[in-house]
Tab-separated table of C-alpha atoms and ligand atoms in Angstrom:
chain	number	residue	atom	x	y	z
H	1	MET	CA	20.133	-1.103	26.726
H	2	LYS	CA	20.720	-0.585	23.024
H	3	ILE	CA	17.776	1.089	20.987
H	4	ALA	CA	16.816	-0.803	18.451
H	5	ILE	CA	16.315	-0.267	15.325
H	6	PRO	CA	11.968	-0.352	13.836
H	7	HIS	CA	11.495	-1.845	11.539
H	8	SER	CA	8.709	1.161	10.124
H	9	LYS	CA	8.661	4.707	10.953
H	10	PRO	CA	7.525	7.813	9.676
H	11	THR	CA	9.760	10.454	8.388
H	12	ILE	CA	8.521	13.917	9.936
H	13	ASP	CA	10.626	17.317	10.252
H	14	SER	CA	10.566	20.953	12.062
H	15	THR	CA	8.662	21.902	8.904
H	16	ASP	CA	6.365	19.534	9.363
H	17	VAL	CA	5.553	20.351	13.690
H	18	LYS	CA	5.449	24.204	12.414
H	19	THR	CA	2.868	24.302	9.755
H	20	VAL	CA	0.671	22.151	11.618
H	21	ALA	CA	0.632	23.817	14.990
H	22	ALA	CA	-0.231	26.611	12.282
H	23	VAL	CA	-3.094	24.758	11.360
H	24	ILE	CA	-4.474	24.689	15.364
H	25	LYS	CA	-3.755	27.691	16.125
H	26	SER	CA	-5.865	29.397	13.054
H	27	GLY	CA	-8.544	27.016	14.435
H	28	TYR	CA	-10.100	26.027	11.365
H	29	LEU	CA	-9.465	21.822	11.935
H	30	THR	CA	-11.788	19.517	9.611
H	31	GLN	CA	-11.924	20.054	6.058
H	32	GLY	CA	-11.440	23.537	4.165
H	33	VAL	CA	-8.424	25.102	2.799
H	34	LYS	CA	-5.944	22.856	3.162
H	35	VAL	CA	-8.122	19.684	2.083
H	36	ALA	CA	-8.748	21.477	-0.951
H	37	GLU	CA	-4.642	22.366	-1.973
H	38	PHE	CA	-3.747	18.366	-1.093
H	39	GLU	CA	-6.712	17.300	-3.777
H	40	LYS	CA	-5.225	19.935	-6.268
H	41	LYS	CA	-1.565	19.561	-5.562
H	42	LEU	CA	-1.499	14.852	-5.070
H	43	ALA	CA	-3.697	15.279	-8.433
H	44	ARG	CA	-0.948	16.701	-10.881
H	45	TYR	CA	1.866	14.927	-9.059
H	46	ILE	CA	-0.231	11.499	-10.302
H	47	GLY	CA	-1.154	13.129	-13.690
H	48	VAL	CA	-4.910	13.084	-13.057
H	49	ARG	CA	-8.229	15.062	-13.387
H	50	GLY	CA	-8.965	14.974	-10.283
H	51	ALA	CA	-8.415	13.952	-6.333
H	52	VAL	CA	-10.962	12.817	-2.864
H	53	THR	CA	-9.554	12.974	0.257
H	54	VAL	CA	-11.255	10.944	3.293
H	55	SER	CA	-10.414	10.161	6.259
H	56	SER	CA	-7.817	6.482	5.343
H	57	GLY	CA	-6.888	4.372	2.672
H	58	THR	CA	-9.611	1.226	3.835
H	59	ALA	CA	-12.884	4.584	2.925
H	60	ALA	CA	-11.169	5.086	0.480
H	61	LEU	CA	-11.856	1.788	-1.172
H	62	HIS	CA	-15.428	1.672	0.437
H	63	LEU	CA	-16.179	4.943	-1.688
H	64	ALA	CA	-14.346	3.426	-4.849
H	65	LEU	CA	-17.011	0.469	-4.346
H	66	LEU	CA	-20.184	2.043	-3.238
H	67	THR	CA	-19.675	4.916	-6.099
H	68	LEU	CA	-18.832	1.481	-9.107
H	69	GLU	CA	-22.395	0.346	-7.445
H	70	ILE	CA	-21.348	-2.453	-5.941
H	71	LYS	CA	-23.261	-4.544	-3.786
H	72	LYS	CA	-24.710	-7.933	-2.439
H	73	GLY	CA	-24.699	-10.571	-5.639
H	74	ASP	CA	-22.225	-8.826	-6.918
H	75	GLU	CA	-18.558	-10.161	-7.167
H	76	VAL	CA	-14.804	-9.159	-6.471
H	77	ILE	CA	-11.785	-10.286	-7.852
H	78	ALA	CA	-8.509	-8.934	-5.139
H	79	PRO	CA	-5.310	-11.442	-4.228
H	80	THR	CA	-4.993	-13.010	-1.258
H	81	TYR	CA	-1.322	-12.063	0.402
H	82	VAL	CA	-2.954	-7.892	0.743
H	83	CYS	CA	-4.458	-6.735	4.433
H	84	THR	CA	-8.171	-6.949	5.713
H	85	ALA	CA	-8.330	-3.428	5.246
H	86	ILE	CA	-9.672	-5.012	1.031
H	87	LEU	CA	-11.353	-7.974	2.402
H	88	ASN	CA	-12.329	-4.730	5.037
H	89	ALA	CA	-13.951	-2.699	2.133
H	90	ILE	CA	-15.389	-5.622	-0.187
H	91	ASN	CA	-17.265	-6.993	3.556
H	92	TYR	CA	-19.039	-3.246	4.335
H	93	THR	CA	-20.874	-3.523	0.301
H	94	GLY	CA	-22.249	-6.744	0.398
H	95	ALA	CA	-20.902	-8.222	-2.515
H	96	ARG	CA	-18.483	-11.749	-2.095
H	97	ILE	CA	-14.153	-11.196	-2.550
H	98	ARG	CA	-12.802	-13.981	-4.797
H	99	LEU	CA	-9.207	-14.216	-3.853
H	100	VAL	CA	-6.727	-15.401	-6.306
H	101	ASP	CA	-2.559	-16.145	-5.775
H	102	VAL	CA	0.113	-14.052	-5.987
H	103	ASN	CA	2.995	-13.704	-8.411
H	104	PRO	CA	6.110	-15.831	-5.988
H	105	GLU	CA	8.897	-13.254	-7.720
H	106	ASP	CA	6.805	-10.066	-5.916
H	107	GLY	CA	3.992	-11.023	-4.821
H	108	ASN	CA	1.698	-9.469	-6.846
H	109	ILE	CA	-1.460	-10.719	-8.198
H	110	SER	CA	-1.718	-13.139	-10.821
H	111	VAL	CA	-3.056	-12.741	-13.810
H	112	LYS	CA	-3.819	-15.716	-14.962
H	113	GLU	CA	-5.018	-16.707	-11.560
H	114	VAL	CA	-7.203	-13.439	-12.026
H	115	LYS	CA	-8.717	-15.073	-15.931
H	116	LYS	CA	-9.571	-17.949	-13.781
H	117	LYS	CA	-11.336	-16.312	-11.309
H	118	ILE	CA	-13.747	-13.875	-13.826
H	119	THR	CA	-17.333	-14.880	-14.324
H	120	ARG	CA	-21.151	-12.965	-15.254
H	121	LYS	CA	-21.238	-11.556	-11.490
H	122	THR	CA	-17.479	-9.627	-12.014
H	123	LYS	CA	-17.853	-6.294	-11.443
H	124	ALA	CA	-14.598	-5.755	-10.827
H	125	ILE	CA	-10.660	-6.151	-9.943
H	126	ILE	CA	-8.366	-4.274	-6.993
H	127	VAL	CA	-4.775	-4.393	-7.548
H	128	PRO	CA	-2.334	-3.540	-5.070
H	129	HIS	CA	0.656	-2.585	-6.289
H	130	MET	CA	2.743	-4.874	-2.704
H	131	PHE	CA	5.729	-3.507	-0.410
H	132	GLY	CA	6.148	-0.802	-3.891
H	133	MET	CA	6.193	-2.886	-7.183
H	134	PRO	CA	3.353	-2.190	-10.124
H	135	ALA	CA	1.556	-4.870	-10.061
H	136	ASP	CA	1.238	-6.474	-13.842
H	137	ILE	CA	-1.686	-3.718	-15.153
H	138	TYR	CA	-1.392	-3.140	-18.664
H	139	GLU	CA	-2.551	-6.897	-19.131
H	140	LEU	CA	-5.236	-6.434	-16.061
H	141	VAL	CA	-6.567	-3.278	-17.964
H	142	LYS	CA	-8.097	-5.628	-20.868
H	143	LEU	CA	-9.449	-8.208	-19.764
H	144	GLY	CA	-11.775	-5.265	-19.614
H	145	ILE	CA	-13.306	-5.586	-16.184
H	146	PRO	CA	-13.475	-2.139	-14.203
H	147	ILE	CA	-10.157	-1.516	-11.800
H	148	ILE	CA	-9.724	0.058	-8.232
H	149	GLU	CA	-5.973	0.144	-8.409
H	150	ASP	CA	-4.293	0.201	-4.856
H	151	CYS	CA	-1.306	2.702	-4.820
H	152	ALA	CA	-1.216	2.793	-0.332
H	153	GLN	CA	2.354	1.162	-1.213
H	154	ALA	CA	3.360	2.899	-3.963
H	155	ILE	CA	2.704	6.217	-4.053
H	156	GLY	CA	5.652	7.155	-6.742
H	157	ALA	CA	6.009	3.910	-8.842
H	158	THR	CA	5.933	3.844	-12.140
H	159	TYR	CA	5.116	1.134	-15.523
H	160	LYS	CA	6.480	1.837	-18.487
H	161	ASN	CA	7.375	5.761	-17.145
H	162	LYS	CA	4.000	5.976	-15.980
H	163	LYS	CA	2.960	6.736	-12.628
H	164	VAL	CA	0.247	4.329	-10.586
H	165	GLY	CA	-3.062	5.812	-10.147
H	166	ASN	CA	-3.315	5.982	-13.507
H	167	PHE	CA	-4.386	2.851	-14.847
H	168	GLY	CA	-7.563	2.153	-13.003
H	169	VAL	CA	-10.775	3.492	-12.801
H	170	LEU	CA	-10.317	4.396	-9.901
H	171	SER	CA	-6.686	4.989	-8.423
H	172	ILE	CA	-6.874	4.427	-4.197
H	173	PHE	CA	-3.816	5.743	-1.396
H	174	SER	CA	-3.234	4.930	2.192
H	175	PHE	CA	-1.362	8.445	4.530
H	176	TYR	CA	-1.167	5.891	7.687
H	177	ALA	CA	1.457	7.114	9.317
H	178	THR	CA	3.837	4.413	8.185
H	179	LYS	CA	3.245	4.717	4.544
H	180	MET	CA	4.978	5.679	1.755
H	181	LEU	CA	4.089	9.522	3.123
H	182	THR	CA	1.819	10.526	6.254
H	183	THR	CA	-1.284	12.525	7.680
H	184	GLY	CA	-1.458	10.513	10.285
H	185	GLU	CA	-4.594	8.077	8.928
H	186	GLY	CA	-5.808	9.692	5.680
H	187	GLY	CA	-6.433	8.266	1.949
H	188	ALA	CA	-7.433	10.094	-1.190
H	189	VAL	CA	-9.960	8.312	-4.387
H	190	VAL	CA	-8.393	9.621	-7.396
H	191	SER	CA	-8.941	9.373	-10.841
H	192	ASN	CA	-9.509	11.359	-14.751
H	193	ASN	CA	-13.573	10.725	-14.710
H	194	LEU	CA	-14.829	13.968	-12.996
H	195	SER	CA	-17.748	12.613	-12.147
H	196	LEU	CA	-17.302	8.725	-10.220
H	197	LEU	CA	-14.993	11.603	-8.110
H	198	ASN	CA	-18.145	14.329	-7.440
H	199	LYS	CA	-19.762	11.111	-6.784
H	200	ILE	CA	-17.138	10.057	-3.766
H	201	LYS	CA	-17.549	13.448	-2.810
H	202	ASP	CA	-21.497	13.746	-1.912
H	203	LEU	CA	-20.369	9.819	-0.489
H	204	ARG	CA	-17.458	11.216	1.784
H	205	GLU	CA	-19.895	14.001	4.608
H	206	TYR	CA	-23.495	13.977	5.495
H	207	ASP	CA	-24.673	17.596	6.559
H	208	HIS	CA	-26.090	20.380	3.365
H	209	LYS	CA	-27.837	17.448	1.662
H	210	ASN	CA	-31.079	18.119	-0.104
H	211	ASP	CA	-31.762	14.729	-0.311
H	212	TYR	CA	-31.436	11.664	1.914
H	213	GLN	CA	-29.547	8.542	1.134
H	214	ILE	CA	-26.436	6.557	3.514
H	215	ARG	CA	-23.630	9.145	3.417
H	216	PHE	CA	-20.340	9.063	5.100
H	217	ASN	CA	-18.368	11.658	7.953
H	218	TYR	CA	-14.547	10.605	5.996
H	219	LYS	CA	-13.220	13.261	6.051
H	220	MET	CA	-10.034	14.393	6.047
H	221	THR	CA	-9.091	17.443	7.986
H	222	ASP	CA	-7.312	20.145	7.859
H	223	ILE	CA	-4.754	19.285	10.773
H	224	GLN	CA	-4.412	16.117	8.428
H	225	ALA	CA	-4.013	18.306	4.485
H	226	VAL	CA	-1.119	19.936	5.750
H	227	LEU	CA	1.143	17.284	6.537
H	228	GLY	CA	-0.057	15.403	3.467
H	229	ILE	CA	0.526	18.745	1.398
H	230	ASN	CA	4.351	18.843	2.584
H	231	GLN	CA	5.416	14.955	3.211
H	232	LEU	CA	3.896	15.696	-1.036
H	233	ALA	CA	6.812	17.730	-1.467
H	234	LYS	CA	8.826	15.600	-0.229
H	235	LEU	CA	8.456	12.744	-1.710
H	236	LYS	CA	11.107	13.154	-4.384
H	237	THR	CA	14.058	12.661	-1.292
H	238	PHE	CA	11.395	9.684	0.496
H	239	ILE	CA	11.908	7.790	-2.733
H	240	ALA	CA	15.591	8.734	-3.716
H	241	LYS	CA	16.462	8.222	0.546
H	242	ARG	CA	15.030	4.185	0.005
H	243	ARG	CA	15.795	3.623	-3.553
H	244	LYS	CA	19.098	4.342	-2.881
H	245	ILE	CA	19.226	2.110	0.647
H	246	ALA	CA	17.940	-0.864	-1.109
H	247	ALA	CA	20.240	-0.676	-4.211
H	248	GLN	CA	22.555	-0.551	-0.856
H	249	TYR	CA	21.182	-4.263	0.749
H	250	ASN	CA	20.977	-5.292	-3.441
H	251	LYS	CA	25.061	-5.169	-4.044
H	252	GLU	CA	25.164	-6.313	-0.193
H	253	LEU	CA	23.267	-9.195	0.671
H	254	SER	CA	24.509	-10.300	-2.874
H	255	HIS	CA	26.003	-13.516	-1.890
H	256	CYS	CA	24.049	-14.611	0.361
H	257	ASP	CA	21.894	-17.295	0.723
H	258	PHE	CA	18.078	-16.039	0.757
H	259	GLU	CA	16.149	-14.825	-1.832
H	260	LEU	CA	16.724	-10.436	-2.509
H	261	PRO	CA	13.255	-8.723	-4.112
H	262	VAL	CA	13.746	-8.455	-7.806
H	263	THR	CA	13.778	-5.375	-9.942
H	264	ARG	CA	12.693	-4.234	-13.405
H	265	LYS	CA	13.557	-2.138	-15.850
H	266	ASP	CA	10.052	-1.180	-16.857
H	267	LYS	CA	9.098	-0.770	-13.839
H	268	LYS	CA	10.265	1.370	-11.116
H	269	GLY	CA	9.473	0.988	-7.614
H	270	VAL	CA	9.788	3.135	-4.274
H	271	CYS	CA	11.244	-0.090	-2.668
H	272	PHE	CA	8.693	1.055	-0.063
H	273	ARG	CA	9.461	-2.919	1.832
H	274	TYR	CA	12.094	-4.590	1.470
H	275	VAL	CA	11.538	-8.551	2.043
H	276	ILE	CA	14.456	-11.398	1.551
H	277	LYS	CA	13.310	-14.539	1.476
H	278	VAL	CA	14.260	-18.031	2.958
H	279	LYS	CA	13.988	-21.539	3.631
H	280	ARG	CA	13.250	-22.785	6.337
H	281	GLY	CA	11.279	-21.542	9.523
H	282	GLN	CA	11.731	-17.622	9.708
H	283	SER	CA	10.476	-17.075	13.431
H	284	ARG	CA	14.187	-17.806	14.915
H	285	TYR	CA	15.438	-14.865	12.098
H	286	PHE	CA	13.064	-12.922	13.826
H	287	LYS	CA	14.354	-13.741	17.511
H	288	TYR	CA	17.833	-12.901	15.787
H	289	PHE	CA	17.924	-9.634	14.237
H	290	LYS	CA	15.652	-9.418	17.678
H	291	ARG	CA	18.503	-10.041	19.726
H	292	GLU	CA	21.291	-7.547	17.617
H	293	GLY	CA	18.573	-4.951	17.765
H	294	ILE	CA	16.459	-5.022	14.784
H	295	ILE	CA	12.824	-5.076	13.886
H	296	CYS	CA	12.119	-7.190	11.075
H	297	ALA	CA	8.389	-8.204	10.217
H	298	ARG	CA	6.255	-9.955	7.865
H	299	PRO	CA	5.319	-7.766	5.276
H	300	LEU	CA	2.027	-9.266	5.336
H	301	TYR	CA	0.822	-10.843	8.998
H	302	LYS	CA	-1.727	-13.703	7.322
H	303	PRO	CA	-3.029	-13.711	3.098
H	304	LEU	CA	-7.255	-13.438	3.523
H	305	HIS	CA	-7.620	-16.955	2.876
H	306	ARG	CA	-6.280	-18.367	5.867
H	307	TYR	CA	-8.895	-15.673	7.344
H	308	LEU	CA	-11.663	-17.159	5.336
H	309	ARG	CA	-10.213	-20.771	6.340
H	310	LEU	CA	-9.785	-21.636	2.335
H	311	LYS	CA	-7.355	-24.250	1.054
H	312	GLY	CA	-5.620	-23.470	-2.407
H	313	PHE	CA	-3.133	-21.095	-2.980
H	314	PRO	CA	-0.573	-22.096	-2.819
H	315	VAL	CA	2.099	-18.889	-3.980
H	316	ALA	CA	0.776	-17.318	-1.091
H	317	GLU	CA	1.314	-20.328	1.371
H	318	ARG	CA	4.963	-19.494	0.506
H	319	LEU	CA	5.632	-16.153	0.492
H	320	THR	CA	3.880	-15.842	4.101
H	321	LYS	CA	6.285	-19.036	5.309
H	322	GLU	CA	9.455	-17.392	3.865
H	323	SER	CA	9.449	-13.577	3.801
H	324	ILE	CA	10.954	-11.664	5.802
H	325	SER	CA	10.600	-7.516	5.571
H	326	ILE	CA	13.713	-5.386	7.343
H	327	PRO	CA	13.757	-2.198	7.630
H	328	ILE	CA	13.256	1.039	5.194
H	329	TYR	CA	12.211	4.692	5.458
H	330	PRO	CA	14.326	7.768	4.726
H	331	SER	CA	15.270	7.998	7.862
H	332	LEU	CA	17.581	5.036	8.870
H	333	THR	CA	20.538	6.422	9.447
H	334	SER	CA	24.206	5.224	7.388
H	335	SER	CA	25.624	3.441	10.680
H	336	GLN	CA	22.094	2.284	11.119
H	337	VAL	CA	22.033	0.387	6.958
H	338	ALA	CA	25.241	-1.122	8.006
H	339	SER	CA	24.497	-2.445	11.246
H	340	ILE	CA	20.859	-4.200	9.391
H	341	ILE	CA	24.213	-5.202	6.551
H	342	GLN	CA	26.171	-5.769	8.364
H	343	LYS	CA	23.176	-8.255	10.757
H	344	THR	CA	21.320	-9.617	7.471
H	345	LYS	CA	24.716	-11.317	6.254
H	346	GLY	CA	24.630	-13.115	10.039
H	347	LEU	CA	22.006	-15.273	8.909
H	348	SER	CA	23.162	-18.116	7.279
H	349	GLN	CA	25.384	-18.401	10.909
H	350	VAL	CA	22.098	-18.896	12.737
H	351	ARG	CA	20.831	-22.468	13.832
Z	1	PLP	C1	-2.268	0.232	3.928
Z	1	PLP	C2	-3.007	-0.329	3.444
Z	1	PLP	C3	-4.338	-0.112	3.316
Z	1	PLP	C4	-5.725	0.273	3.829
Z	1	PLP	O1	-5.186	1.792	4.021
Z	1	PLP	P1	-5.756	2.523	5.636
Z	1	PLP	O2	-5.503	3.588	5.541
Z	1	PLP	O3	-5.034	2.065	6.106
Z	1	PLP	O4	-6.636	1.577	5.584
Z	1	PLP	C5	-5.419	-1.102	2.274
Z	1	PLP	N1	-4.061	-1.350	0.657
Z	1	PLP	C6	-2.123	-1.563	1.449
Z	1	PLP	C7	-2.158	-3.004	0.150
Z	1	PLP	C8	-2.363	-1.140	1.859
Z	1	PLP	O5	-0.646	-1.439	2.425
């Protein structure tokens, strides 16, 4: 049987393998010089004063919330159309999540809906840039509430030529296997506020402290960091490759009877996902793609309001029912891209 084209896949080369092996051979496996180097390079890439790496995007969100002193009795606004990592991080602190609906065009948090949910207790807004496309961050910043930018899917994306990660009081990243760049598992918090970053550095590790308070073991290892350094050096080509594939999809699929992702002049996304929207019942399309050797997925497994059994998020409901994410990643070959285009064109024949 033909091997199916996976929905997503990390891009790993021989340099990655060699340098990771060298760290292992060196015997210095935990957080050390490679972590420090990765942090420096990450901060420089984003254009901020500092970066602190941690063990995951979830850990980054958790420490960002704690550093803003968010606790029980506080409220944090977040979109419903996002993974449970955000719900978990807020719940770790004891604060209450206030869910808002999203925009139909791009699945990003709706500024209009955010305004309706702000109360005296609102201490932060978590703003993810979904599928690699920047959210309406300029308008959100104007609301005057601390913003945690969630750049887990969008490293390298720009809005009016400014990179995401520059807008939040704190901004977080994930380097999970299938994100824009990977360290296996991993994450980071970046900021221009060095005192907030120092607090995050303090909270991520427990050893050699003079006082006692609850701290965590959220460190990244040098094994991961060296992979991150290599991947960051290749990010520009990763993004270029993704944009090239997206441009091919846009061109070849423009006459089909499903919706394509929006493109905008002022926002340059990084094409983390390529999401098409179909009219009725996507499950038969998933089956069709699978039969044809292409693994497609819902870009978001389940919106948060469904887990929390809340009603009244019509846009997120619609996106959940209509969205299909087709494969897009730097290691797709041109014949794989051609095959994805051909089979996606065939969707209109599926009954
Ligand atoms: C992946 C992701 C996270 C969580 O990151 P982990 O490294 O898996 O903990 C958080 N927010 C968004 C938007 C993500 O895509």
